[in-house]
Short mmCIF file of C-alpha atoms and ligand atoms in Angstrom, two decimals:
data_model
loop_
_atom_site.label_atom_id
_atom_site.label_comp_id
_atom_site.label_asym_id
_atom_site.label_seq_id
_atom_site.Cartn_x
_atom_site.Cartn_y
_atom_site.Cartn_z
CA MET A 1 0.00 0.00 0.00
CA ALA A 2 1.25 3.48 -0.85
CA LYS A 3 2.55 5.43 2.10
CA THR A 4 3.65 8.99 2.72
CA VAL A 5 7.06 9.85 4.12
CA ALA A 6 5.24 11.12 7.21
CA GLN A 7 3.62 7.73 7.80
CA ASP A 8 7.06 6.16 7.66
CA LEU A 9 8.27 8.71 10.21
CA PHE A 10 5.34 8.14 12.60
CA SER A 11 5.90 4.37 12.54
CA ASP A 12 9.70 4.61 12.77
CA LYS A 13 10.62 2.51 15.76
CA ARG A 14 13.15 5.11 16.91
CA ILE A 15 10.26 7.47 17.59
CA GLN A 16 8.68 4.86 19.85
CA GLU A 17 12.02 4.21 21.56
CA ALA A 18 12.62 7.93 22.03
CA LYS A 19 9.14 8.31 23.49
CA GLU A 20 9.79 5.47 25.93
CA LEU A 21 13.11 6.99 26.95
CA LEU A 22 11.56 10.42 27.47
CA MET A 23 8.65 8.94 29.37
CA ALA A 24 10.99 6.93 31.60
CA ALA A 25 12.88 10.15 32.44
CA VAL A 26 9.68 12.13 33.11
CA ASN A 27 8.23 9.31 35.22
CA GLU A 28 11.39 8.93 37.27
CA HIS A 29 11.33 12.62 38.15
CA ARG A 30 7.61 13.17 38.51
CA GLU A 31 7.34 10.23 40.89
CA LYS A 32 9.43 12.24 43.36
CA ILE A 33 6.41 14.51 43.74
CA THR A 34 4.27 12.64 46.22
CA GLU A 35 2.80 15.13 48.68
CA VAL A 36 2.15 18.76 49.49
CA LYS A 37 5.23 20.54 50.72
CA PRO A 38 6.28 24.10 51.54
CA ALA A 39 8.71 26.20 49.51
CA ASN A 40 12.40 25.42 49.63
CA LYS A 41 13.87 28.29 51.65
CA ASP A 42 16.97 28.46 49.41
CA LEU A 43 14.72 29.13 46.38
CA LYS A 44 12.50 31.67 48.11
CA ALA A 45 14.36 34.91 47.37
CA ASP A 46 14.76 34.12 43.65
CA TYR A 47 11.11 33.09 43.44
CA GLU A 48 9.91 36.31 45.04
CA LYS A 49 12.01 38.30 42.56
CA LEU A 50 10.62 36.22 39.67
CA ILE A 51 7.05 36.91 40.81
CA GLU A 52 7.77 40.61 41.27
CA ASP A 53 9.42 41.00 37.84
CA PHE A 54 6.72 38.97 36.11
CA SER A 55 3.95 40.99 37.77
CA GLN A 56 5.68 44.15 36.62
CA ASP A 57 6.06 42.88 33.02
CA ARG A 58 2.46 41.72 32.77
CA GLY A 59 1.17 44.97 34.22
CA GLY A 60 -0.53 43.57 37.30
CA LYS A 61 -0.17 41.22 40.22
CA LEU A 62 -0.91 37.55 39.70
CA PHE A 63 -3.98 36.30 41.59
CA TYR A 64 -1.78 33.72 43.32
CA ASP A 65 1.99 33.82 43.67
CA TYR A 66 2.02 30.88 41.28
CA ILE A 67 4.70 30.12 38.74
CA GLY A 68 4.98 26.42 37.93
CA SER A 69 8.41 24.80 37.87
CA GLY A 70 7.47 22.73 34.81
CA ILE A 71 6.58 19.41 36.42
CA GLY A 72 3.89 17.82 38.52
CA ASN A 73 2.44 14.43 39.25
CA GLY A 74 -1.28 13.84 38.75
CA ALA A 75 -3.19 16.39 40.80
CA LEU A 76 0.02 17.66 42.43
CA VAL A 77 2.05 20.47 40.90
CA GLU A 78 5.51 21.76 41.77
CA LEU A 79 6.01 25.53 41.81
CA ALA A 80 9.29 27.23 40.93
CA ASP A 81 9.96 27.81 44.65
CA GLY A 82 10.05 24.03 45.14
CA SER A 83 6.68 23.92 46.94
CA VAL A 84 4.11 21.27 45.95
CA LYS A 85 0.36 21.93 45.92
CA TYR A 86 -2.86 20.17 44.98
CA ASP A 87 -4.12 21.71 41.77
CA PHE A 88 -7.89 21.57 42.11
CA ILE A 89 -8.52 24.57 39.87
CA THR A 90 -6.44 23.40 36.88
CA GLY A 91 -5.92 26.75 35.18
CA ILE A 92 -9.67 27.42 35.69
CA GLY A 93 -10.62 24.17 34.02
CA VAL A 94 -7.89 23.35 31.53
CA HIS A 95 -5.54 20.70 32.95
CA TYR A 96 -8.03 17.86 33.06
CA PHE A 97 -5.27 15.26 33.09
CA GLY A 98 -3.33 17.11 35.76
CA HIS A 99 0.41 17.63 35.50
CA SER A 100 3.15 15.87 33.51
CA ASN A 101 0.64 13.23 32.44
CA PRO A 102 2.40 10.48 30.44
CA GLY A 103 -0.51 10.04 28.00
CA VAL A 104 -0.66 13.77 27.28
CA ILE A 105 3.12 13.96 26.90
CA GLY A 106 2.91 11.08 24.39
CA ALA A 107 0.23 13.01 22.46
CA HIS A 108 2.36 16.17 22.58
CA ILE A 109 5.32 14.27 21.11
CA ASP A 110 3.09 12.98 18.30
CA GLY A 111 2.01 16.58 17.74
CA ALA A 112 5.57 17.90 17.89
CA ILE A 113 6.81 15.58 15.15
CA MET A 114 3.71 16.27 13.04
CA ASN A 115 5.66 18.92 11.15
CA THR A 116 6.50 22.17 12.96
CA THR A 117 3.51 24.15 11.73
CA MET A 118 0.46 25.68 13.32
CA SER A 119 -2.90 24.58 11.96
CA GLY A 120 -5.10 27.26 10.51
CA ASN A 121 -7.37 28.40 7.77
CA LEU A 122 -5.04 27.59 4.88
CA GLN A 123 -3.08 24.59 6.09
CA GLN A 124 -3.91 21.74 8.44
CA ASN A 125 -2.30 18.35 9.01
CA VAL A 126 -3.87 14.89 9.13
CA ASP A 127 -4.49 15.22 12.87
CA SER A 128 -7.21 17.89 12.35
CA PRO A 129 -9.70 15.77 10.34
CA LYS A 130 -9.27 12.98 12.89
CA LEU A 131 -10.15 15.31 15.76
CA PHE A 132 -13.08 16.89 13.88
CA LYS A 133 -14.53 13.44 13.19
CA LEU A 134 -14.16 12.36 16.80
CA LEU A 135 -15.87 15.49 18.12
CA LEU A 136 -18.70 15.49 15.60
CA ASP A 137 -19.33 11.74 16.12
CA GLN A 138 -19.48 12.31 19.86
CA ALA A 139 -21.70 15.38 19.54
CA ASN A 140 -24.08 13.23 17.46
CA LYS A 141 -24.03 10.27 19.87
CA TYR A 142 -27.75 10.67 20.62
CA GLY A 143 -28.79 11.92 17.20
CA ALA A 144 -28.29 15.69 17.50
CA GLY A 145 -27.46 15.90 13.80
CA PHE A 146 -24.58 18.40 13.86
CA ASP A 147 -22.85 18.78 10.51
CA HIS A 148 -19.83 20.99 11.07
CA MET A 149 -17.24 22.27 13.47
CA PHE A 150 -15.00 25.34 13.37
CA MET A 151 -11.89 25.13 15.50
CA THR A 152 -10.40 28.16 17.21
CA SER A 153 -7.92 29.13 19.88
CA SER A 154 -10.02 30.41 22.78
CA GLY A 155 -13.44 29.93 24.29
CA VAL A 156 -14.46 33.48 23.59
CA MET A 157 -13.47 33.16 19.92
CA ALA A 158 -15.74 30.11 19.70
CA ALA A 159 -18.50 32.37 21.10
CA GLU A 160 -17.67 35.16 18.63
CA ASN A 161 -17.81 32.72 15.73
CA ALA A 162 -21.14 31.28 16.85
CA LEU A 163 -22.59 34.78 17.23
CA LYS A 164 -21.35 35.87 13.81
CA MET A 165 -22.93 32.82 12.16
CA VAL A 166 -26.20 33.44 13.95
CA PHE A 167 -26.30 37.17 13.15
CA GLN A 168 -25.55 36.50 9.50
CA LYS A 169 -28.35 33.93 9.33
CA LYS A 170 -30.83 36.16 11.17
CA SER A 171 -29.79 39.52 9.69
CA PRO A 172 -30.98 42.24 10.38
CA ALA A 173 -31.83 40.88 13.87
CA HIS A 174 -29.19 42.32 16.20
CA ARG A 175 -30.15 41.57 19.81
CA VAL A 176 -29.29 38.59 22.00
CA ILE A 177 -30.64 37.22 25.24
CA ALA A 178 -28.56 35.64 27.99
CA PHE A 179 -28.91 34.54 31.58
CA GLU A 180 -28.26 36.83 34.50
CA LYS A 181 -24.81 36.16 36.00
CA CYS A 182 -23.60 34.48 32.82
CA PHE A 183 -20.00 34.46 31.66
CA MET A 184 -19.14 34.05 27.99
CA GLY A 185 -15.78 35.78 27.66
CA ARG A 186 -14.32 39.25 27.21
CA THR A 187 -13.95 40.34 23.59
CA MET A 188 -15.47 43.68 22.58
CA ALA A 189 -18.70 41.96 21.60
CA VAL A 190 -18.88 39.15 24.13
CA SER A 191 -18.03 41.32 27.14
CA GLN A 192 -21.44 42.90 26.47
CA ILE A 193 -23.05 39.49 27.09
CA THR A 194 -21.02 38.49 30.14
CA ASP A 195 -23.17 39.81 32.97
CA LYS A 196 -20.51 41.76 34.88
CA ALA A 197 -20.39 45.53 34.69
CA ALA A 198 -16.68 45.70 35.53
CA TYR A 199 -15.77 43.61 32.49
CA ARG A 200 -17.24 46.16 30.08
CA LYS A 201 -16.44 49.35 31.97
CA GLY A 202 -15.34 52.04 29.51
CA LEU A 203 -16.13 49.98 26.41
CA PRO A 204 -18.52 51.17 23.72
CA GLN A 205 -21.74 49.21 23.49
CA THR A 206 -21.24 46.75 20.64
CA LEU A 207 -24.26 44.52 21.20
CA SER A 208 -27.75 44.85 22.59
CA VAL A 209 -28.25 42.24 25.27
CA ASP A 210 -31.24 41.44 27.46
CA TYR A 211 -31.23 39.07 30.40
CA ILE A 212 -33.54 36.50 31.93
CA PRO A 213 -33.11 34.87 35.35
CA PHE A 214 -31.36 31.50 35.54
CA TYR A 215 -33.01 28.35 36.86
CA ASP A 216 -33.90 28.28 40.55
CA ALA A 217 -33.92 24.72 41.89
CA ASN A 218 -35.99 25.86 44.88
CA ASN A 219 -38.73 27.16 42.58
CA HIS A 220 -38.76 24.74 39.65
CA ASP A 221 -42.15 25.55 38.10
CA ARG A 222 -41.98 29.25 38.88
CA SER A 223 -38.53 29.69 37.38
CA ILE A 224 -39.64 28.02 34.14
CA GLU A 225 -42.73 30.22 34.08
CA MET A 226 -40.66 33.37 34.71
CA ALA A 227 -38.10 32.53 32.01
CA VAL A 228 -40.80 31.89 29.43
CA LYS A 229 -42.69 35.06 30.45
CA HIS A 230 -39.55 37.21 30.21
CA LEU A 231 -38.79 35.81 26.78
CA GLU A 232 -42.32 36.43 25.54
CA TRP A 233 -42.15 40.02 26.83
CA TYR A 234 -38.89 40.66 25.05
CA PHE A 235 -40.08 39.09 21.80
CA GLU A 236 -43.19 41.25 21.94
CA ARG A 237 -41.27 44.40 22.81
CA TYR A 238 -38.61 43.96 20.07
CA PRO A 239 -40.23 41.82 17.36
CA ASP A 240 -37.81 40.12 14.93
CA GLN A 241 -34.82 41.80 16.58
CA TYR A 242 -33.39 38.78 18.40
CA ALA A 243 -30.89 36.48 16.72
CA ALA A 244 -29.79 34.27 19.62
CA MET A 245 -30.32 33.03 23.13
CA CYS A 246 -26.95 32.23 24.79
CA MET A 247 -27.08 29.58 27.48
CA GLU A 248 -24.59 28.19 29.96
CA LEU A 249 -26.19 24.98 31.25
CA VAL A 250 -24.24 25.10 34.47
CA GLN A 251 -23.20 28.61 35.39
CA GLY A 252 -19.48 28.48 36.06
CA GLU A 253 -18.05 31.92 36.73
CA GLY A 254 -21.52 32.92 37.92
CA GLY A 255 -21.29 30.63 40.96
CA TYR A 256 -21.91 26.94 40.12
CA TRP A 257 -25.64 27.08 39.53
CA VAL A 258 -26.96 23.95 37.79
CA GLY A 259 -29.88 24.23 35.37
CA HIS A 260 -32.63 21.74 34.58
CA GLU A 261 -33.75 19.88 31.45
CA ASP A 262 -37.36 21.17 31.71
CA PHE A 263 -36.18 24.75 32.11
CA PHE A 264 -33.89 24.64 29.08
CA LYS A 265 -36.41 22.81 26.90
CA ALA A 266 -39.07 25.40 27.68
CA ILE A 267 -36.66 28.21 26.74
CA CYS A 268 -35.56 26.49 23.51
CA ASP A 269 -39.20 25.98 22.50
CA VAL A 270 -40.12 29.67 22.94
CA CYS A 271 -36.95 30.77 21.15
CA HIS A 272 -37.56 28.49 18.20
CA LYS A 273 -41.19 29.61 18.00
CA HIS A 274 -39.80 33.14 17.48
CA ASN A 275 -37.04 32.08 15.08
CA VAL A 276 -34.30 32.71 17.64
CA SER A 277 -31.29 30.35 17.61
CA VAL A 278 -29.97 28.73 20.78
CA ILE A 279 -26.22 28.83 21.42
CA VAL A 280 -24.94 26.66 24.24
CA ASP A 281 -21.69 27.70 25.89
CA GLU A 282 -19.90 24.57 27.07
CA VAL A 283 -16.50 26.12 27.45
CA GLN A 284 -16.53 25.24 31.15
CA THR A 285 -18.87 22.22 31.19
CA PHE A 286 -17.33 20.16 28.36
CA MET A 287 -16.04 16.83 29.75
CA ARG A 288 -17.31 17.66 33.24
CA THR A 289 -20.69 15.89 33.56
CA SER A 290 -21.68 12.24 33.11
CA GLU A 291 -21.86 12.92 29.36
CA LEU A 292 -19.10 14.37 27.19
CA PHE A 293 -21.29 17.40 26.42
CA ALA A 294 -23.55 19.00 29.02
CA PHE A 295 -26.26 19.41 26.35
CA GLN A 296 -26.36 15.60 26.28
CA TYR A 297 -26.52 15.46 30.08
CA PHE A 298 -29.61 17.72 29.93
CA LYS A 299 -31.01 15.81 26.91
CA LEU A 300 -31.08 18.86 24.65
CA ASP A 301 -29.68 17.15 21.56
CA LYS A 302 -32.46 18.26 19.27
CA HIS A 303 -33.06 21.57 21.04
CA VAL A 304 -29.81 23.45 20.67
CA ASP A 305 -28.50 25.01 17.46
CA MET A 306 -24.84 25.65 18.22
CA VAL A 307 -22.43 24.45 20.86
CA ASN A 308 -19.15 26.08 21.92
CA ILE A 309 -16.47 24.04 23.64
CA GLY A 310 -13.06 24.88 25.06
CA LYS A 311 -10.83 24.72 28.13
CA ASN A 312 -10.54 20.97 28.90
CA SER A 313 -10.30 20.13 25.22
CA GLN A 314 -7.31 22.52 24.89
CA ILE A 315 -8.66 23.40 21.46
CA CYS A 316 -11.86 25.42 21.19
CA ALA A 317 -14.66 24.98 18.68
CA THR A 318 -18.13 25.90 17.53
CA ILE A 319 -20.28 22.95 16.49
CA TYR A 320 -23.29 23.65 14.28
CA ARG A 321 -25.68 22.33 11.63
CA ASN A 322 -25.98 23.17 7.93
CA ASP A 323 -28.70 25.71 8.63
CA HIS A 324 -26.16 27.99 10.39
CA LYS A 325 -23.39 27.53 7.85
CA PRO A 326 -21.69 30.93 7.29
CA GLN A 327 -21.15 32.46 3.90
CA PRO A 328 -17.54 32.50 2.65
CA GLY A 329 -15.38 35.11 4.36
CA LEU A 330 -17.30 35.40 7.63
CA ILE A 331 -15.22 33.00 9.71
CA SER A 332 -11.51 32.40 9.43
CA GLN A 333 -8.38 32.41 11.55
CA THR A 334 -4.71 32.39 10.52
CA PHE A 335 -3.92 29.73 13.05
CA THR A 336 -6.45 27.92 15.17
CA SER A 337 -4.27 25.56 17.16
CA SER A 338 -0.93 23.79 17.46
CA GLY A 339 -0.23 20.14 16.61
CA THR A 340 0.50 19.47 20.29
CA ALA A 341 -2.90 20.82 21.39
CA ILE A 342 -4.75 18.98 18.61
CA ASN A 343 -3.10 15.68 19.50
CA ALA A 344 -3.61 16.24 23.23
CA ALA A 345 -7.30 17.03 22.58
CA TYR A 346 -7.71 13.81 20.60
CA TYR A 347 -5.98 11.78 23.30
CA MET A 348 -7.92 13.28 26.23
CA ILE A 349 -11.34 13.17 24.59
CA SER A 350 -10.76 9.55 23.48
CA GLU A 351 -9.73 8.60 27.01
CA VAL A 352 -12.83 10.17 28.52
CA VAL A 353 -15.10 8.57 25.92
CA ASN A 354 -13.57 5.08 26.06
CA ASN A 355 -12.19 4.53 29.52
CA GLY A 356 -14.95 4.62 32.10
CA TYR A 357 -15.27 8.36 32.78
CA LEU A 358 -18.82 8.89 31.55
CA GLY A 359 -22.18 7.59 32.76
CA GLU A 360 -23.84 7.88 36.15
CA ASP A 361 -21.33 5.38 37.61
CA GLY A 362 -18.37 6.67 35.65
CA LYS A 363 -15.25 8.15 37.18
CA ILE A 364 -16.43 11.78 36.88
CA MET A 365 -19.63 11.20 38.86
CA GLN A 366 -17.87 8.95 41.38
CA LEU A 367 -15.35 11.69 42.11
CA HIS A 368 -18.21 14.16 42.43
CA LYS A 369 -20.06 11.95 44.92
CA TYR A 370 -16.96 11.38 46.99
CA PHE A 371 -15.95 15.06 47.06
CA SER A 372 -19.54 16.20 47.77
CA GLN A 373 -19.86 13.73 50.63
CA LYS A 374 -16.66 14.99 52.20
CA LEU A 375 -17.78 18.64 51.85
CA ASP A 376 -21.16 17.73 53.28
CA ASN A 377 -19.40 16.22 56.29
CA LEU A 378 -17.53 19.49 56.72
CA HIS A 379 -20.83 21.38 56.46
CA LYS A 380 -22.30 19.20 59.23
CA LYS A 381 -19.27 19.81 61.40
CA TYR A 382 -19.06 23.57 60.71
CA PRO A 383 -22.60 24.60 59.65
CA GLU A 384 -21.88 28.28 60.28
CA LEU A 385 -18.78 28.30 58.11
CA ILE A 386 -19.48 26.13 55.12
CA GLU A 387 -22.58 25.39 53.03
CA GLY A 388 -23.16 23.35 49.93
CA PRO A 389 -21.73 21.54 48.07
CA TRP A 390 -22.87 22.89 44.71
CA GLY A 391 -22.15 22.02 41.12
CA VAL A 392 -22.19 18.86 39.08
CA GLY A 393 -19.57 16.31 38.00
CA ALA A 394 -16.08 17.74 37.96
CA MET A 395 -17.36 21.22 38.93
CA VAL A 396 -17.63 21.41 42.70
CA GLY A 397 -18.30 24.52 44.78
CA MET A 398 -19.06 25.53 48.35
CA THR A 399 -20.27 28.69 50.07
CA LEU A 400 -18.07 29.87 52.93
CA PHE A 401 -18.77 32.52 55.53
CA LYS A 402 -22.30 32.99 54.13
CA GLY A 403 -20.87 33.95 50.74
CA ASP A 404 -18.87 36.95 51.96
CA THR A 405 -16.63 37.96 49.04
CA ALA A 406 -13.64 39.29 50.97
CA LYS A 407 -13.55 36.34 53.37
CA SER A 408 -13.99 33.81 50.55
CA LYS A 409 -11.13 35.38 48.65
CA ASP A 410 -9.00 35.41 51.76
CA PHE A 411 -9.83 31.73 52.25
CA THR A 412 -8.54 30.88 48.76
CA PHE A 413 -5.25 32.67 49.50
CA LYS A 414 -4.85 30.87 52.83
CA LEU A 415 -5.77 27.54 51.24
CA PHE A 416 -3.14 28.24 48.58
CA ASP A 417 -0.53 28.88 51.27
CA ASN A 418 -1.58 25.64 52.95
CA GLY A 419 -1.18 23.71 49.70
CA ALA A 420 -4.31 23.62 47.50
CA LEU A 421 -5.52 25.71 44.57
CA SER A 422 -9.16 26.77 44.35
CA PHE A 423 -10.83 29.89 42.99
CA ILE A 424 -13.83 32.06 43.66
CA ALA A 425 -16.99 32.30 41.55
CA GLY A 426 -20.12 34.42 41.56
CA SER A 427 -21.27 37.15 43.88
CA LYS A 428 -24.09 37.38 46.41
CA PRO A 429 -23.16 34.70 47.36
CA THR A 430 -19.53 34.39 46.38
CA ARG A 431 -18.56 30.75 46.22
CA VAL A 432 -15.27 28.89 46.39
CA ARG A 433 -14.95 26.38 43.59
CA PHE A 434 -12.87 23.50 42.37
CA LEU A 435 -12.37 22.32 38.79
CA VAL A 436 -11.24 18.81 39.59
CA PRO A 437 -8.59 17.25 37.31
CA ALA A 438 -10.93 14.29 36.73
CA GLY A 439 -8.48 12.60 34.36
CA VAL A 440 -6.11 11.89 37.25
CA ALA A 441 -7.66 12.84 40.61
CA THR A 442 -8.07 10.08 43.18
CA THR A 443 -10.09 9.82 46.38
CA LYS A 444 -6.77 10.19 48.20
CA ASP A 445 -6.25 13.58 46.53
CA ILE A 446 -9.77 14.62 47.57
CA ASP A 447 -9.01 13.52 51.16
CA GLY A 448 -5.85 15.63 51.06
CA VAL A 449 -7.67 18.71 49.74
CA CYS A 450 -10.49 18.32 52.29
CA GLU A 451 -7.98 18.14 55.14
CA LEU A 452 -6.47 21.41 53.91
CA ILE A 453 -9.93 22.99 53.62
CA GLU A 454 -10.67 22.06 57.23
CA LYS A 455 -7.28 23.26 58.44
CA THR A 456 -7.79 26.60 56.65
CA LEU A 457 -11.34 27.01 58.00
CA ASN A 458 -10.05 26.41 61.53
CA GLU A 459 -7.32 29.00 61.06
CA MET A 460 -9.93 31.54 59.95
CA LYS A 461 -12.57 30.77 62.57
C1 PLP B 1 -18.57 29.47 30.12
C2 PLP B 1 -17.39 30.16 29.52
N1 PLP B 1 -17.48 30.68 28.28
C3 PLP B 1 -16.44 31.29 27.67
C4 PLP B 1 -15.25 31.46 28.34
C5 PLP B 1 -14.12 32.19 27.66
O1 PLP B 1 -13.09 31.30 27.36
P1 PLP B 1 -11.62 31.83 27.08
O2 PLP B 1 -11.13 32.46 28.32
O3 PLP B 1 -10.84 30.59 26.67
O4 PLP B 1 -11.70 32.79 25.94
C6 PLP B 1 -15.11 30.95 29.64
C7 PLP B 1 -13.85 31.15 30.38
O5 PLP B 1 -13.80 31.10 31.59
C8 PLP B 1 -16.21 30.29 30.24
O6 PLP B 1 -16.13 29.80 31.49
#
């Protein structure tokens, strides 16, 4: 059978041998990272200078004094001061397979020898079609009928592309609807949708956005009724002006609020009745529920028009059907991703799909149950200090100090000093959240993090 030179290269046994040698070296070193530990005092002064200089160069202080050394082991990461911490925030939901993961390194090596190019509008390598097929097949697992995918380099660019396709299809409609407290990103257009005044302070208004309240689990019927009523009011007030409804199915940055199938279906039905497309933002939820896509978890396969993914996949994309196909020229990007990211995405998504992560009894939900149980125990022990847990799957949050923003933030800094990374989300109440590295996290890691949470709570009591 005819073969390309590249195929000969990829099957050259020296590549396999080199990979094994590299992996043996990485494994030998990463296995030295076994537990949380404080900074090495001999590295401290240089580290502080590094943080100070870096903060100066980037024009602002880092949220945490965090600069990775370049290695970790599973959920543990080493910082450049020699300290080791649990990474339970994973770059706000990116490092699903934790740190120095052998499978991801293997995929990166495959990507690195797949030429030295970036993939983009004009030129892609054979790894792109493979990834596109995997993602579209998975998106269509329950018959959603998606036809196409456009890859891009950030979650907000996936949102921009979806919006452009929708506006072109619905022209001259120019308004969108979104949920209160939503987060979709921070470009000039999308920062108008993200429901946070500070993120659009000083910017010209580039989009007209109206908001409806998100699902309230304590008032199931009423919240569906209110959402539908709000939509009907808007559609009556501005007839034919709406192009899209943008939905996060689990609000991430907004504070780990989980929606409901009935609620979303009711919204999709009203929107479609008024010729308004539904864009689902899965940049944070992708790979985090018992299904690969959260729209599958909420059984919205036939209800949603476009789906944006990002973060965990390390490539970002908009998935859509023929009816939203853009005209030539609307969507393009010089480079959309690197070979290493494309190969890592393929590896990680395949692992999650094929190796026991999904389903109600899959690894993601088991980790969730275990972590939630441990947080619930803490709630029972310290009912005044901690409430929750909230979230779903590999998104876990808790409310501390009745949701006080300053105290919650202070908690995350103290927890960081004690050896675990978390982050805040939402306001009124502010929550402390974890984006669990579900690809590698173990119950032992969760035990370790919970011990640090308890220690930190006791220090702040
Ligand atoms: C739900 C959601 N949408 C979009 C984005 C924007 O993604 P990015 O920061 O990769 O542009 C984020 C990032 O936090 C997100 O959580």
